[in-house]
């Protein structure tokens, strides 16, 4: 007897079972391959955090729930007493360093094995950012650095100080005339750093305090806007460069890139046609091209390369300076004794901002300690990372690890700066940590806000001068009072992946020195 309904049912079941078995097989194979990939640190006997498929140990970063500094700080604190630990960026192994002596090894002793920053931007996809010295690989970073450093000598910076005075006075006048009771510190310092860099690097006057919508200020907002799109591009540069290249993700917007290309092209032409010489960074680049032209050679830099080098000054100095200044004035507002001590030292050396030339600024020892403590507690760039370019061995007192070529080495600056083993009661803002005596008690690289070794930040003296003059300007004229006394630590904005900024702002009242107002 024939049962016609049975065959179709059996066929559907067979297809369904085949599909289920196929999916199970694929899952088993994926799990097998995943487990092989993430056994890297286990096989080597290095302590590590078990990775989670498919994120490894960076899930909170992928979903933008924490900043880079917070994320690695959570891992850092789980391995107390260890000189290093293993982490996974998706399935790729990376080494997180906890020992300042090993940081010194990476920066200085074994620099030839760790000379590349672990951050990739394809110059063909994002040419302006790809040519930045921070992103350059191999010997290209040294060539880029040689272009930048002549404009950052002490002699050059001294010549820039009068232009900084102009912006300082604009800052003072802005605070005096504002109708706001409390001013958000980061936004105000963004205007300050925009104008100083615009003047000192490009020879342009924008006065962001009077015209907050000027072109340079709008571009700075666009560059450092913490959007999902920008963060995804940044995460690809850090953890998935091949994906970023495939999808042609750009960290820098087309608008910002084109602005600098057009600006440099126009300014270059105007200066050459009118025989105008300016003492700024752009002039250094123009002179290099014109010297090559005079001896019959082709220009050293095309329009895009000129724009890329000009933007280097902006990218490296604008946001970091604004963040640092905002946190320092905030800490001074909630630590009145420290504010008074800093003001007293300043007033002993001058009564107005023009009294503080370069040499005078660097005689202010207590102010320097205030800035160093600001860089300790609130380092603007929270994490550094280097790629191993040649197999190396990192040795601590009782352990060693063989680092293979291509493996990233994470240097968690924020975590080490706030480690109680190096800085007791790290949550307290205490400039006296940076007396010569106290510094001698700590490892050299327990504090490394500007990196270290041959690839340390070449613009740190310029940045410190900006920061110190900004603080001097405010303390000479105002008492800083917080909107409210904080009950805990500052809440950071998780959407600002690379930097630490306050989610709810840093609100400060500026009371004229000769006022009895509280």
XYZ file of C-alpha atoms in Angstrom:
518
model
C 0.000 0.000 0.000
C 1.293 3.463 -0.894
C 1.207 6.372 1.563
C 1.753 9.466 -0.558
C 1.940 11.962 2.353
C 4.896 10.325 4.089
C 7.635 11.068 1.528
C 7.196 14.866 1.486
C 7.207 15.042 5.285
C 10.311 12.908 5.489
C 12.049 15.122 2.911
C 11.263 18.335 4.831
C 12.500 16.773 8.038
C 15.702 15.676 6.321
C 16.343 19.198 5.019
C 15.645 20.655 8.450
C 17.936 18.160 10.207
C 20.666 18.788 7.629
C 20.412 22.525 8.240
C 20.579 22.058 12.009
C 23.577 19.747 11.741
C 25.302 22.206 9.405
C 24.767 25.098 11.812
C 25.984 22.987 14.731
C 29.070 21.982 12.745
C 29.785 25.592 11.814
C 29.399 26.650 15.451
C 31.731 23.875 16.600
C 34.306 24.868 13.987
C 34.020 28.556 14.917
C 34.396 27.762 18.609
C 37.376 25.524 17.830
C 39.030 28.240 15.750
C 38.192 30.889 18.391
C 39.646 28.779 21.198
C 42.806 28.225 19.191
C 43.121 31.954 18.554
C 42.541 32.966 22.164
C 44.823 30.379 23.741
C 47.773 32.671 22.967
C 48.403 33.916 26.497
C 47.390 30.677 28.222
C 49.998 28.718 26.261
C 52.647 31.255 27.270
C 51.717 31.228 30.948
C 50.806 34.922 31.018
C 47.865 35.945 33.256
C 44.928 37.147 31.181
C 41.204 37.847 31.219
C 39.148 35.171 29.426
C 37.916 36.688 26.159
C 34.277 36.858 25.127
C 33.267 35.769 21.624
C 33.543 37.774 19.355
C 34.788 40.884 21.216
C 37.689 39.509 23.173
C 38.114 41.990 26.041
C 36.898 45.162 24.291
C 33.115 44.780 24.388
C 32.605 47.961 26.439
C 34.631 49.924 23.885
C 32.763 48.498 20.908
C 29.430 49.477 22.499
C 30.879 52.835 23.625
C 30.076 52.289 27.278
C 33.509 53.337 28.562
C 36.461 55.430 27.509
C 39.737 53.812 26.532
C 41.240 54.917 29.858
C 38.397 53.505 31.935
C 38.339 50.236 30.022
C 42.019 49.476 30.487
C 41.900 50.744 34.057
C 39.331 48.043 34.896
C 41.695 45.400 33.508
C 44.736 46.987 35.160
C 43.201 46.777 38.634
C 42.422 43.066 38.294
C 46.102 42.140 38.155
C 47.555 43.754 41.282
C 51.181 42.704 41.758
C 51.648 41.541 38.162
C 54.113 43.365 35.864
C 51.925 42.676 32.820
C 48.857 40.797 31.662
C 47.375 39.544 28.418
C 44.271 40.957 26.770
C 42.454 40.282 23.524
C 41.315 42.872 21.024
C 38.699 40.720 19.335
C 40.806 37.539 18.816
C 44.125 39.374 18.551
C 46.474 39.235 21.581
C 47.887 42.389 23.161
C 50.072 42.913 26.224
C 49.120 45.424 28.931
C 52.090 46.749 30.928
C 51.752 47.505 34.658
C 55.405 48.091 35.554
C 56.965 51.561 35.009
C 60.367 49.968 34.427
C 58.932 47.993 31.518
C 57.389 51.188 30.159
C 60.891 52.656 30.198
C 62.091 49.598 28.309
C 59.432 50.079 25.616
C 60.016 53.834 25.302
C 63.798 53.926 25.613
C 65.845 50.745 26.063
C 64.123 48.688 23.367
C 62.824 51.571 21.285
C 63.978 49.947 18.030
C 61.555 47.099 18.723
C 58.651 49.389 19.670
C 59.007 52.516 17.548
C 55.557 52.365 15.896
C 52.417 53.667 17.567
C 49.654 51.071 17.467
C 47.194 53.101 15.482
C 46.710 52.843 11.759
C 45.214 55.357 9.359
C 45.583 54.619 5.665
C 47.015 57.737 3.947
C 45.225 56.727 0.744
C 41.838 56.754 2.498
C 42.457 59.584 4.981
C 45.527 61.465 3.662
C 45.435 64.410 6.052
C 45.385 62.240 9.162
C 47.473 59.474 7.629
C 50.446 61.819 7.242
C 50.321 62.915 10.895
C 53.603 61.979 12.681
C 51.574 60.186 15.363
C 50.299 57.739 12.741
C 53.496 57.379 10.702
C 55.212 53.989 10.604
C 58.813 52.892 10.110
C 61.195 55.764 9.464
C 58.411 58.044 8.176
C 57.658 59.295 11.702
C 61.225 60.585 12.003
C 60.934 62.500 8.725
C 57.647 64.041 9.864
C 59.120 64.907 13.240
C 62.070 66.691 11.652
C 59.607 68.926 9.824
C 57.753 69.782 13.029
C 60.500 70.253 15.624
C 62.210 73.383 14.173
C 59.016 75.300 14.927
C 58.943 74.087 18.531
C 62.351 75.131 19.818
C 62.532 77.278 22.940
C 63.660 80.233 20.816
C 60.598 79.867 18.558
C 58.216 79.483 21.491
C 59.657 82.583 23.168
C 58.886 84.552 20.022
C 55.286 83.285 20.111
C 54.586 84.367 23.694
C 53.480 87.949 22.786
C 50.800 86.457 20.519
C 49.740 84.224 23.383
C 49.392 87.365 25.546
C 46.809 88.694 23.096
C 44.663 85.583 23.487
C 45.126 85.637 27.263
C 43.717 89.160 27.369
C 40.791 88.055 25.225
C 40.169 85.251 27.745
C 40.261 87.705 30.667
C 37.905 90.147 28.939
C 35.519 87.351 27.999
C 35.187 86.267 31.638
C 34.753 89.861 32.797
C 31.930 90.697 30.428
C 30.001 87.417 30.448
C 26.490 87.456 31.860
C 26.735 83.823 32.932
C 27.173 83.083 36.633
C 29.015 79.861 35.876
C 31.080 79.111 32.786
C 31.733 75.611 31.486
C 35.507 75.234 31.591
C 36.100 72.899 28.652
C 34.158 74.985 26.145
C 35.939 78.150 27.284
C 39.352 76.502 27.018
C 38.516 75.202 23.543
C 38.136 78.826 22.446
C 41.428 79.685 24.124
C 43.424 76.856 22.513
C 41.795 77.422 19.108
C 42.939 81.040 19.070
C 46.471 80.394 20.314
C 47.116 77.619 17.798
C 45.488 79.641 15.018
C 47.811 82.540 15.771
C 51.047 80.682 16.534
C 50.784 77.941 13.895
C 48.995 79.670 11.028
C 49.268 83.401 11.708
C 45.486 83.951 11.730
C 43.404 85.909 14.226
C 39.965 84.478 14.949
C 38.972 85.666 18.480
C 36.669 82.778 19.315
C 35.552 84.608 22.465
C 33.862 87.312 20.395
C 32.967 85.116 17.453
C 32.341 81.541 18.654
C 31.079 80.604 15.174
C 34.244 81.499 13.281
C 35.493 78.979 10.728
C 38.426 77.578 12.738
C 36.301 77.057 15.868
C 33.615 75.299 13.839
C 36.202 73.011 12.268
C 37.672 72.181 15.685
C 34.197 71.205 16.874
C 33.718 69.002 13.814
C 37.088 67.285 14.249
C 36.584 66.407 17.902
C 32.858 65.703 17.777
C 32.223 62.440 19.658
C 29.750 60.906 17.223
C 29.050 57.234 16.619
C 30.503 57.485 13.135
C 33.742 59.037 14.355
C 34.080 56.526 17.172
C 33.559 53.586 14.837
C 36.288 54.929 12.545
C 38.566 55.385 15.572
C 37.906 51.848 16.845
C 38.695 50.472 13.396
C 42.002 52.377 13.406
C 42.810 50.817 16.784
C 41.486 47.289 16.441
C 40.297 46.505 12.899
C 42.358 48.452 10.343
C 41.566 46.046 7.488
C 37.844 46.554 8.031
C 38.348 50.311 8.191
C 40.245 50.251 4.898
C 37.651 48.019 3.236
C 34.797 50.313 4.254
C 36.941 53.447 3.720
C 36.152 54.833 7.168
C 37.578 58.316 7.751
C 38.164 59.678 11.230
C 38.589 63.156 9.806
C 35.549 64.506 7.994
C 35.781 65.590 4.368
C 34.760 69.085 5.481
C 37.658 69.394 7.923
C 40.181 67.970 5.457
C 39.080 70.298 2.670
C 39.108 73.314 4.990
C 42.801 72.858 5.769
C 43.726 72.168 2.143
C 41.923 75.315 0.954
C 43.216 77.431 3.814
C 46.839 76.429 3.300
C 46.650 76.856 -0.487
C 45.157 80.351 -0.172
C 47.516 81.506 2.582
C 50.565 80.130 0.777
C 49.687 81.979 -2.432
C 48.924 85.235 -0.604
C 52.171 85.253 1.368
C 54.377 84.464 -1.630
C 52.681 86.993 -3.918
C 52.920 89.747 -1.314
C 56.341 88.753 0.027
C 54.935 88.328 3.539
C 56.983 86.515 6.179
C 55.375 85.307 9.416
C 56.965 83.684 12.425
C 54.732 80.621 12.521
C 54.708 76.927 11.670
C 53.139 77.374 8.252
C 55.936 79.748 7.250
C 58.488 77.015 7.967
C 56.745 74.766 5.442
C 56.424 77.561 2.872
C 60.118 78.414 3.198
C 61.078 74.766 2.654
C 59.135 74.673 -0.610
C 60.408 78.012 -1.840
C 64.040 77.100 -1.137
C 63.601 73.933 -3.205
C 62.036 75.975 -6.012
C 64.917 78.485 -5.943
C 67.473 75.778 -6.739
C 65.344 74.200 -9.459
C 63.936 71.318 -7.438
C 60.287 70.360 -7.160
C 58.288 71.406 -4.107
C 58.919 69.292 -1.022
C 55.221 69.345 -0.067
C 52.086 69.324 -2.213
C 48.835 70.939 -1.028
C 47.619 67.845 0.822
C 50.968 67.284 2.536
C 51.109 70.942 3.584
C 47.595 70.667 5.018
C 48.479 67.419 6.793
C 51.510 68.935 8.498
C 49.547 72.059 9.460
C 46.792 69.960 10.936
C 49.402 68.076 12.992
C 49.832 71.183 15.117
C 46.092 71.463 15.561
C 45.312 67.799 16.231
C 48.139 67.370 18.716
C 47.662 70.596 20.627
C 44.068 71.764 20.524
C 41.937 69.222 22.403
C 44.616 67.968 24.797
C 45.401 71.509 25.950
C 41.734 72.424 26.373
C 41.029 69.274 28.413
C 44.044 69.728 30.672
C 43.312 73.400 31.325
C 39.656 72.729 32.091
C 40.479 70.057 34.665
C 43.209 72.138 36.301
C 40.994 75.203 36.796
C 38.282 72.854 38.097
C 40.689 71.314 40.624
C 41.850 74.790 41.681
C 38.229 75.815 42.237
C 37.538 72.915 44.607
C 40.945 73.163 46.336
C 41.034 76.744 47.563
C 44.295 76.445 49.512
C 46.117 75.241 46.416
C 44.515 78.011 44.359
C 45.691 80.626 46.882
C 49.238 79.217 46.974
C 49.463 79.270 43.184
C 48.090 82.830 43.018
C 50.521 84.071 45.674
C 53.490 82.705 43.742
C 52.210 84.276 40.521
C 51.616 87.683 42.126
C 55.162 87.736 43.462
C 56.383 87.706 39.854
C 54.009 90.104 38.126
C 50.741 92.007 38.156
C 49.552 91.559 34.572
C 49.916 88.825 31.981
C 52.528 90.779 29.984
C 54.893 90.501 32.964
C 55.189 86.761 32.341
C 57.601 86.155 29.503
C 58.818 82.619 28.814
C 61.631 82.698 31.363
C 59.405 84.095 34.122
C 56.744 81.448 33.493
C 59.284 78.681 33.965
C 60.505 80.138 37.273
C 57.121 79.423 38.841
C 57.889 76.137 40.573
C 54.582 75.705 42.384
C 52.606 76.421 39.213
C 54.658 73.763 37.435
C 53.776 71.265 40.162
C 50.095 72.171 39.784
C 50.276 71.435 36.062
C 52.162 68.164 36.600
C 49.544 67.059 39.115
C 46.839 67.946 36.609
C 48.585 65.754 34.057
C 48.775 62.972 36.633
C 45.179 62.937 37.763
C 43.590 63.935 34.457
C 45.904 62.998 31.565
C 44.062 64.118 28.407
C 45.261 61.161 26.321
C 44.621 58.253 28.663
C 46.384 55.382 26.918
C 49.401 54.849 24.706
C 50.201 51.739 22.694
C 53.170 50.607 20.631
C 53.397 47.788 18.110
C 56.251 45.328 18.452
C 58.216 45.646 15.199
C 60.974 43.194 16.123
C 60.728 40.220 18.479
C 61.710 41.303 21.969
C 61.834 40.087 25.559
C 60.430 42.257 28.343
C 61.855 41.348 31.736
C 60.587 42.470 35.119
C 62.112 41.589 38.496
C 60.692 38.049 38.545
C 58.930 37.501 35.203
C 59.551 37.852 31.519
C 57.465 37.730 28.380
C 58.491 37.152 24.773
C 56.720 39.724 22.612
C 56.324 38.711 18.989
C 56.345 41.014 15.999
C 52.953 42.618 15.410
C 51.721 42.297 19.008
C 50.516 45.599 20.510
C 51.889 46.704 23.868
C 49.412 48.824 25.847
C 50.771 51.517 28.180
C 47.837 52.492 30.451
C 48.865 56.017 31.413
C 45.682 56.895 33.308
C 45.904 53.708 35.382
C 49.555 54.129 36.367
C 49.084 57.836 37.114
C 46.264 56.894 39.492
C 47.872 53.822 41.062
C 48.086 54.105 44.859
C 51.395 52.210 44.822
C 53.043 55.152 43.071
C 50.747 57.980 44.192
C 49.135 57.363 47.616
C 45.537 58.625 47.828
C 45.479 59.213 44.077
C 41.999 60.764 44.184
C 43.432 63.780 46.073
C 44.817 66.662 44.008
C 48.222 67.354 45.580
C 50.872 69.335 43.639
C 53.513 68.536 46.289
C 53.805 65.069 44.797
C 56.081 66.780 42.279
C 58.710 68.273 44.533
C 62.181 67.036 43.567
C 62.306 64.953 46.753
C 58.992 63.205 46.110
C 59.727 62.607 42.446
C 62.989 60.886 43.382
C 61.005 58.312 45.399
C 59.090 57.066 42.344
C 60.109 55.242 39.184
C 60.768 57.658 36.332
C 57.915 56.332 34.215
C 55.268 56.314 36.906
C 54.393 59.639 35.269
C 54.650 59.931 31.485
C 52.069 62.419 30.162
C 54.169 63.197 27.087
C 55.408 59.677 26.437
C 59.142 59.117 26.521
C 62.224 58.284 24.524
C 62.866 59.321 20.903
C 59.165 59.449 20.077
C 58.052 61.603 23.013
C 55.757 64.529 22.267
C 57.836 67.212 20.484
C 55.328 69.958 21.334
C 55.191 69.499 25.099
C 57.010 72.778 25.857
C 54.644 74.718 23.600
C 51.634 73.049 25.261
C 52.921 73.708 28.781
C 53.485 77.361 27.928
C 49.890 77.683 26.675
C 48.538 75.978 29.786
C 50.582 77.976 32.269
C 49.763 81.338 30.682
C 46.057 80.421 30.728
C 46.190 79.634 34.451
C 48.205 82.777 35.212
C 45.664 84.913 33.345
C 42.761 83.604 35.389
C 44.436 83.531 38.810
C 45.751 87.089 38.443
C 42.213 88.369 37.909
C 39.712 85.959 39.464
C 38.918 83.684 42.340
C 37.677 80.342 41.020
C 34.613 78.902 42.755
C 32.943 75.605 41.773
C 29.245 75.373 41.045
C 29.055 72.593 43.611
C 31.468 70.627 45.734
C 31.756 67.183 44.086
C 30.569 64.143 46.028
C 32.666 61.699 44.019
C 34.845 61.394 40.964
C 34.076 63.184 37.725
C 31.812 61.209 35.386
C 33.571 60.859 32.037
C 31.806 60.973 28.697
C 31.974 57.406 27.291
C 31.393 58.706 23.765
C 34.764 60.470 23.861
C 36.697 57.243 23.399
C 40.258 58.535 23.282
C 40.111 61.457 25.721
C 38.616 62.069 29.149
C 36.037 64.853 29.211
C 33.407 65.514 31.864
C 29.997 64.185 30.819
C 28.109 66.972 32.617
C 30.694 69.706 32.149
C 32.974 71.511 34.621
C 31.123 74.620 35.805
C 33.074 77.385 37.521
C 32.293 80.871 38.811
C 34.961 83.545 38.263
C 34.867 86.274 40.917
C 37.082 89.362 40.387
C 39.968 89.443 42.863
C 38.963 92.838 44.292
C 35.362 91.710 44.861
C 33.860 90.603 48.199
C 31.442 88.298 46.386
C 31.484 84.633 47.365
